[in-house]
Structure formats: structure tokens, C-alpha cells
Amino acid sequence: MTHVRDDLQLMLERPAIYLYDQDMGRLSMTGLQLGDTVFGRNEELSSLKECYRRSVSGKTEFAFISGHAGIGKSFLAYEFGKHVIMSGGVFLAGKFDQLQQGKPFSALAAVFNGYCGMLMWNSELREVVASKLRSSLGREVYYLTKIIPTLNDILGSEQSDETFYDDGCVDAQRRLQYLLCQFVEVLSSSSTAPLTLFLDDLQWADSASIAAVTQLLCSTGSSTKQKQFFFVGCHCEGIIDSAHPVWELVCNAELLGVPFTSLNLDSMAEDTLNAMVSETLCVLPRLTRTLSNIVYRKTKGNPLFVSQLMLSLNKKNLLFPSLNRRRWEWDNEKIMSQKLPDDVAVFFTQSIADLPSNVRISLFRISCFGASVEIAFVKTFEIALEMRGLCDNLDIAVDEGLLEKKGGELRFSRDRIQEAAYNTLPADERCLYHHVCGMALALYSTSESDDNILLAAVNQINLGGPAAVQDTSQSSTIAKVNLRAGQKAMVMSDFGAAYSYFNHGISFLQEGHWQELYDLSLRLFELAAKCALAIGDLANSKLHSEQVMKEARSFEDALNVMYISTCALAYSSGLPDSIQNSIGVLTKLGIDLQESRSTEVCVQETITLLTSRTDEEILNTRPMTDTTMIIAMKFLAKLEFGMNQTKPRSVPFVTQKIIELSLAKGMSPMSPIGFVYLGGFMSKLGDIISGYRYVKLALSLLDKVGRECAGEVICIATQVKIFVEPIQSALEHHNDGYAASMVTGDIFNALLNTILKDSCVHVAGVKLQTMREEYKKSEMLAKENNHSIFLVQIKQVQRDVLRLIGSDEEVTIPVEEKLIASNNSVLKTFCFRKAYTSFMFRSYDDAKEYVSKFFDCHENAWASLMVTHISNALYTGLISFWVARKSRDAQYWITRGNESKLTLKRWAESSRWTFENKWYLLEAEESFSNNDYEAAKLFYKQAISSAKLHKFVHEEALAYELAAYFHLELGEMEQSMEYFLAAHGRYNEWGAFGKCNSLFEFVKSSFSPASIESDVAP
């Protein structure tokens, strides 16, 4: 009776499956039809939905689905995709391929290319996306069109490589990662629909694509906009190890605190399998139990094996629709007697072996290109290799269910089918076929000028390898097509793939190639060195560079790899050696820095050189065309950057040479570097107005010569501009500098712009909670790029911000002690931060100790004025006057404080907005220290008024507080209390709740309870 009751219940709940008759006549014609229902994955599907909900609601998350082949990973992801679409989101899906790993950004390119094609049907959204892309990326959007061709249709224009390709990009792969991140942000912000990206078969992903996904998920950037973006990826279990790029993605996510959900799928349980068989056949579970038990024993519950076995049983008429009984029937004994392999791959291999030989061979040929291929390419392939009947044979495979046509593509129904088809020939025969196929396609690509065919051809040749070459005269041709493919990959910013192409090209060269194929060899090794550096492979970059320097026929032929070697030294903590290399190369080129003169004489000579020219004449100077001088300018720019950090007194000599060559030989993309450093150095020497002129000139030059060095120029220029313009305006300038740096892959200057912006945020008095969030972003960016010095300096300031806020969050800095002992910049920052917090929380002994240590540190290395100089001058001055009033050595400390006061007074001459209140406050403290109480009262009032006028709420609070201490010292209790109340209110407005608590405790201990206003309480 229990079985009957269960059967009746199912009929009531699901009549379409278990009650109504099936059309057995139709099924006898069409055969068994497998549905798209997901069985036994409800828990995993719910986890995905919940992860998605959290991600698009404000907190970035992502998900991984793993499991053995055929377990149903992709099926689950696409079922989740239905939920995304039904809830109003956009679901974009792509797939990596083992045999297309050489094709740069293959999966991402296909995904976004398809989505841009969809946008063409929505004119309103298309225009919004196009407008935002032009606005946020400008001409740099071109680099996206190299991997997303249909983006040209969105933008309504197309540019040639010659117009845009920039060989001087610091790190083009970083650039493309940043641009992809901006592209996704534009897509997300252009529509209310959350964007989900699904990438299948991550085990075959190229490192550049995973790095781009990492950037999308973990990047901080300068934007505070919330992206409605979710990522889900699938990968086969047991293939990804610690050396795989996906492993690095997981490690970065954990490091940066980006949560993710990991789902590992297992085979179906017997009951789940029975439910699948029951619903597929529309037969009650009680009746299908015998069949499902047999299927389970044969397949071990692997979903792919289950579905293929049932289709095979139907095809062999062991599972058939009965017209008499009007339901599916099966023969248990005959099914049990079937000899089936234990592995689904072997099952597919046997199925393919049963096909006609012409279909089997055609399947092998198409499997050489991976799990899917465009139908248009198949037709090209048929023509190029003169294989008549290829398309017809593949149509037969489609009818057999082995292939399917979808969205202009021909793809294997299952990955295991592709693997089985590919393995129908032995490995050595496959290599030979790859070679023959690739050579034919390479010849065809030359006549058709088709980049996609070129890349497909080269990938086939390289899969074959040098051992497959039977005619050595082909070696040079193969090396040349690898060179072409590598250059195309560089344009697409996939330096990993480009390096692979150049390396393959080198491997095909025959002995004696440097003598017989000098130009080709030079270019392959030179570009291989450049790409190895770009992907962080310093060892191979050095090997390739050394080979060029050994074989080069002239000094000029080796210049490019010498520059690459110089960059490699700078990137690997070998800055002094990098500087010496640059000087050595420049000397051989006849460029002498002439450092025997004094710095002041050099600066004056440079100013005299420029005096006879107007800004307009400088901006209209002809462009530089001498290739040797162009590379010399790169060495000078690299030298300028290095010396600015290590030998600031030498910077003017490099600056002078850049400007001299720019005026004599023409402006190069590096020319703005010379003008901006001239402006920075002049400003530090005291001539801020003239320095301001030259940094503005440098910014204008960027529009003339290109923005290759824009991140560095904007960074230095902004630091000078804050001494003339209101400091609040600097925040947006440094955001521009960050974006410009990322567009050229210049991570160092991206970080520097971000950190200096944070320092400007502090000086500008932005609310502490906002400051806390900004520093958190900077911390993540420094972690992401493994920059320990920047990270330590960021966390030192974070520690102060948290204390001011009153947070009990601990800030751990594991390498702080080590860097304090070895790096003067870190030591000086540490001493200043300790002195600052000691002063803010009125710890006299600590403030005196750390400001003394700060004074003992030698001058910072930078040759330009920096925002840190502002805080240093103000707070060391305030501490000095405080110590002077309590110390026996008062005159020493008054002299120290006076130096800071005069510095701020001088800066106030160029920007009263930023510096007037600071200068007045030091005047007040000096007058207090000199017992000139009337002058002190006036200056305190002026400091308060100026801080309020110029919107420095934190310094208004500080001025009130110091004035309160002054009046307390004089015994003027009522005035003191009034100022303490005002200080408390301003600190509270700033968000310094920890400081408010400290101030309250001091007031409580210094005044009688009756005199303390209730609103002082924290």
C-alpha cells in the first residue's frame, strides 16, 4: 500500500510526467530525449545563488565549481545562469581550451566579443556604453578592440595598429588588465542588471586571462563605485596545482580578503540517479529501480556516463518506447550482458571507432583545434588543406550527436568526445599532422592577411614541435610566423603568449642562424627578452639579453636589450647597478652628465637655456626622429627616476640633458619627464612659482608627445601644484595619475599616486572614516603587487588613523622592524608617525624622543617637494615649541620650531589657502614659547579663522585645542573651557572619536566637575 500511495502522490504532484500519456509514436522516431533538469545539486545551487546575492548586493565574492570530468560542473553553472537571467541579471559564459592556450585571452575575448555583438541590438544601451568608454578610457580603448573586435562596432570607428601601438608601455599586460577592469565597470554602471562572468575549464586558462580575472575581482583602483559583478569558474579536479595561475588567484583572494565559495561535486547517489532515470523516461521510480541499479553499477553515478549510456541503450534498442504499453521498456538481462568500459573516455573512443572512416578522420582533424571552432574557420580549413567533404562529414557527426552547431560555432557535445577523437591517432602522428596543418594554414594566412588564421596556424606548428620538421628549409619560415604571432600577441598585451611564440620561433632556428638570419635572430631574442621581463621571468630575460649582446654586430643593435637589462635591474632591487648601467650606455652614446659642476650652476644653466623660449615655442618643438636618441631618452628617464630616489642632488644634471636633447633633437615621449623634474627641483629649492610653470608645461607636453610617462609626470606635477593650488584639488589629480599609470602598466607610479593621494587626504582633513577606507584600498593594492616598503608606510599611517578614530582594530606589520633597520625612508616615516601620535595624545616624553630621532634621520631622497613635507614641517614645529616650553635646552628647540615656521610662511606666499592657518598656528606657539602672550592670542584666533575659512576641520580643532592649553596655562579657565569645547566639537566632526575621548579625560582631570559642560562627554 505504501508504494501505491507514493505512486498516487507523484501523479498528483507531477501529472505531466507521471499521469499523462507520452507520445510514444514521436519518441520512436526521435529517440530518447534527455532534459536539462539538474538532479541532486540543490544544495550546491542554493550556495551559488546565495553567494551571487551577497556579491551583487555590495560585497565582492566569487565561486569555484570543481570535480572530475563528466560530473556536471558546467551543467550546474548553466542552471545557475538561468537563475541570474530570471532575476534580471546578465550571464556571460566562456570556455578555455587545452589546444588554444597559445591564443591570447581566448575565453575572455569570446565572452566580451559576443556581449558587444548583443549590445548592437540595444541602441540606447550601446550609446551609453560607447560614451562612457570614450570618456573613461579615451584613445586607450583601442587596446581593448584588439581582443574585442566587435567593440569597434560599438564605438563606431576603427584605428590601425600604426596609429596606436605603443612599444614603450611599461607593462602592457597590466595595462590590459586595468582596461578590462574599467570595461567591466562601464558595463556594470551602464545598466541596473548585475553582470555575471562564467568561465569553464579554468585548468586550461592562460596566465594573462587569470591575471585579468584577478584584477576584476581584487583590484582596488581609484574608483569607489560599487561594481555589480560576479564571477564563477569551473575546473577539473586534480589538474590545478600550486604552480597554476588559478592557484595564484585563490591566494590573492585570500590575501586581499575577497571571500569565495568552493563547491566540489561528486557522483550521483543511487537514489538521485533513479530520480533522473524516472523523470527522463516518465516512469514511476518504483518501476525504474531495476534499470537505474544496472546503470549505476556500470557508471558509478557519473552524470555524463549515465546520459551517454542511456542514449547508447536506446540506440541499440535495449531501451525503447513501447507502443503497446505506451511507456518506455528495457531488457534487464541484455543490458547486464553488455560489455562496457569502466571509463567514459574509453566509452567515447569505442563509439567513435564505430563511425565510418571518413567521419572519424574528419573528427580527428577538427579536434586538433580544441573543443570548439568557428564554422567559418572550418570552411577556411577545408579550402586551405584541400579537404573535400570535411563539412559534410562533420554534419554526419552532428547527426550522431557527437558535435553540435551553436552560435556560429561547431563544438564537441562533450569535452571527453573531443579528447577521444584527438586520441584516435598516436602522439607522433598527431605531431606530424599538426605541423602539416599549420604550414598549410600559415601559407593561406599570408594571402588572406587574417590574424586569427595566423595564430591558429602557428599554434598548430608549435604543437607539432621542431621534431616534426622534415624539411629544414622551412625553419626560417616557421621562425618568422612565430615572430609575427608574437608581435600580434604583444599588441593584445598577452606577454605570456608572446614570449611563448618568440621562444618557439627560436627553437626552430637551425645552427648558424646568427650568421645566416641575423635580423630575424636579433628581433626574436630581443623581443623574447622584453616579454620575459614583462611577465617577471628575469632569469630568461637576462639569458636572451646576454645572447644578443654577445652576437650583436654593433653597439646600436644591442641598445634595446641593454635598456631591458637596465629595467630588469631596477625591478629586482638592483637600482644602483641600474643607474650605473644607464650612465655607461649614455657615455658610449656621447652623452655626458657633467656632474663636476655644482647643482645650483646646473639649474641656472637649464633656466637660462629655457629663458629665450616661450611656452608655446617649447610645446611646438618638432618631434624627435633619431632612433638612437629616442632610446637614449629612455635611459635618461630611467636614470632620472632612479636618481630621484637615491641621489637627488644629481637629478638636475639628468634633467638638463633631457631638456637639452629635447630642444636640439626634438621632443620624445620622455621629454615631459625632464620638465616636470625641473619644476619639482626648483620648487624644493624655493622657487615654487617657476617650478609650477614647468610642471604645467610638462603636463601640456603629454598631449603633444603621448602619455607613455603620464603617471610619473602627473604624480610629480601634482605634488608641486599642491603648493600653489588648494590641496583638496590634488585628490582628483592623483586619481588621474593612478589611471594614467595603470593604462601603461606602470604599477610603481600607480602605487605612488595612490599613496600620495592618501597623504593629501590626510592633510586636507577629509573625514577619518573616509581616510580609513582609502588607506585600506592602498593597502590592498600594495599587497596585490608585493610592495613591502609602500605597504609598511601605509600601515603605519593606518595605525594612527585607527587610534584617532578610537578603533581597537590591531595593525600588524610583520616586516616593519626589518625595514626600519635597513631603509631610511621607512625609519623616518616611523619616527614621524610616532612623534605625531604622541603629540596628538599629549605624550610629551614620546613626542620628544621620536621627533629627535626624526631630526637625526638624513634628508629624504626625493628631489621634489612632497605632501609629506607639509605634515613634517607643521608637526615637528609644533612639537619643538612644546618641548621648548618644558626643556632646559629651550633655545635649540625654539630654533627648530622657527625653521618649520619660516618654511610654512614661505609656502604660504604661494598658497595662502593651504598654508596660512598652519603658519599662524606656529606663530602662536612660538609667541607662547617666547612669553609674548598678546601676540599668541592674536595668532591663535587667526589660525582658527583661517582653518575654518579654508575647510581644514582637523586643523581648526587642533588650533582650538592648543589655544585652550595656552589659556589654561595662563589660568584663564573660562576661555580655556570654551576652546576645549570647540576643539571637541571639531574633532567629533572630523571623526576622531578616540581623540575626543582623550580630550574629555584631560578636561575632566583639569577642571572641577561643575565647570565641565555635559556636551563635552564622548
PDB file of N, CA, C and O in Angstrom, residues 10-22 282:
ATOM      1  N   LEU A  10       2.868  11.111  -6.461  1.00  0.00           N
ATOM      2  CA  LEU A  10       3.669  11.636  -7.579  1.00  0.00           C
ATOM      3  C   LEU A  10       2.790  12.023  -8.763  1.00  0.00           C
ATOM      4  O   LEU A  10       3.016  13.031  -9.428  1.00  0.00           O
ATOM      5  N   MET A  11       1.744  11.217  -9.029  1.00  0.00           N
ATOM      6  CA  MET A  11       0.837  11.529 -10.135  1.00  0.00           C
ATOM      7  C   MET A  11       0.093  12.837  -9.879  1.00  0.00           C
ATOM      8  O   MET A  11      -0.138  13.631 -10.802  1.00  0.00           O
ATOM      9  N   LEU A  12      -0.268  13.075  -8.614  1.00  0.00           N
ATOM     10  CA  LEU A  12      -0.968  14.310  -8.272  1.00  0.00           C
ATOM     11  C   LEU A  12      -0.040  15.520  -8.358  1.00  0.00           C
ATOM     12  O   LEU A  12      -0.418  16.589  -8.833  1.00  0.00           O
ATOM     13  N   GLU A  13       1.184  15.339  -7.889  1.00  0.00           N
ATOM     14  CA  GLU A  13       2.118  16.464  -7.840  1.00  0.00           C
ATOM     15  C   GLU A  13       2.731  16.762  -9.206  1.00  0.00           C
ATOM     16  O   GLU A  13       2.981  17.927  -9.526  1.00  0.00           O
ATOM     17  N   ARG A  14       2.957  15.738 -10.023  1.00  0.00           N
ATOM     18  CA  ARG A  14       3.633  15.951 -11.312  1.00  0.00           C
ATOM     19  C   ARG A  14       2.900  15.184 -12.407  1.00  0.00           C
ATOM     20  O   ARG A  14       3.439  14.229 -12.981  1.00  0.00           O
ATOM     21  N   PRO A  15       1.682  15.593 -12.721  1.00  0.00           N
ATOM     22  CA  PRO A  15       0.877  14.846 -13.703  1.00  0.00           C
ATOM     23  C   PRO A  15       1.482  14.828 -15.100  1.00  0.00           C
ATOM     24  O   PRO A  15       1.328  13.846 -15.821  1.00  0.00           O
ATOM     25  N   ALA A  16       2.166  15.904 -15.478  1.00  0.00           N
ATOM     26  CA  ALA A  16       2.740  15.957 -16.828  1.00  0.00           C
ATOM     27  C   ALA A  16       3.771  14.867 -17.043  1.00  0.00           C
ATOM     28  O   ALA A  16       3.987  14.408 -18.167  1.00  0.00           O
ATOM     29  N   ILE A  17       4.408  14.432 -15.949  1.00  0.00           N
ATOM     30  CA  ILE A  17       5.445  13.399 -16.061  1.00  0.00           C
ATOM     31  C   ILE A  17       4.887  12.008 -15.816  1.00  0.00           C
ATOM     32  O   ILE A  17       5.162  11.061 -16.570  1.00  0.00           O
ATOM     33  N   TYR A  18       4.048  11.859 -14.777  1.00  0.00           N
ATOM     34  CA  TYR A  18       3.668  10.526 -14.329  1.00  0.00           C
ATOM     35  C   TYR A  18       2.219  10.132 -14.602  1.00  0.00           C
ATOM     36  O   TYR A  18       1.859   8.976 -14.420  1.00  0.00           O
ATOM     37  N   LEU A  19       1.393  11.070 -15.029  1.00  0.00           N
ATOM     38  CA  LEU A  19      -0.016  10.737 -15.216  1.00  0.00           C
ATOM     39  C   LEU A  19      -0.412  10.708 -16.686  1.00  0.00           C
ATOM     40  O   LEU A  19      -1.034   9.746 -17.153  1.00  0.00           O
ATOM     41  N   TYR A  20      -0.055  11.754 -17.406  1.00  0.00           N
ATOM     42  CA  TYR A  20      -0.472  11.839 -18.805  1.00  0.00           C
ATOM     43  C   TYR A  20       0.349  10.907 -19.684  1.00  0.00           C
ATOM     44  O   TYR A  20       1.534  10.669 -19.445  1.00  0.00           O
ATOM     45  N   ASP A  21      -0.290  10.423 -20.736  1.00  0.00           N
ATOM     46  CA  ASP A  21       0.392   9.530 -21.688  1.00  0.00           C
ATOM     47  C   ASP A  21       1.481  10.283 -22.451  1.00  0.00           C
ATOM     48  O   ASP A  21       1.329  11.462 -22.786  1.00  0.00           O
ATOM     49  N   GLN A  22       2.591   9.584 -22.745  1.00  0.00           N
ATOM     50  CA  GLN A  22       3.646  10.137 -23.589  1.00  0.00           C
ATOM     51  C   GLN A  22       3.363   9.776 -25.051  1.00  0.00           C
ATOM     52  O   GLN A  22       2.701   8.782 -25.351  1.00  0.00           O
ATOM     53  N   CYS A 282       9.741   9.207 -17.763  1.00  0.00           N
ATOM     54  CA  CYS A 282       8.350   9.437 -17.328  1.00  0.00           C
ATOM     55  C   CYS A 282       7.712   8.134 -16.821  1.00  0.00           C
ATOM     56  O   CYS A 282       6.549   7.820 -17.123  1.00  0.00           O
TER      57      CYS A 282
END
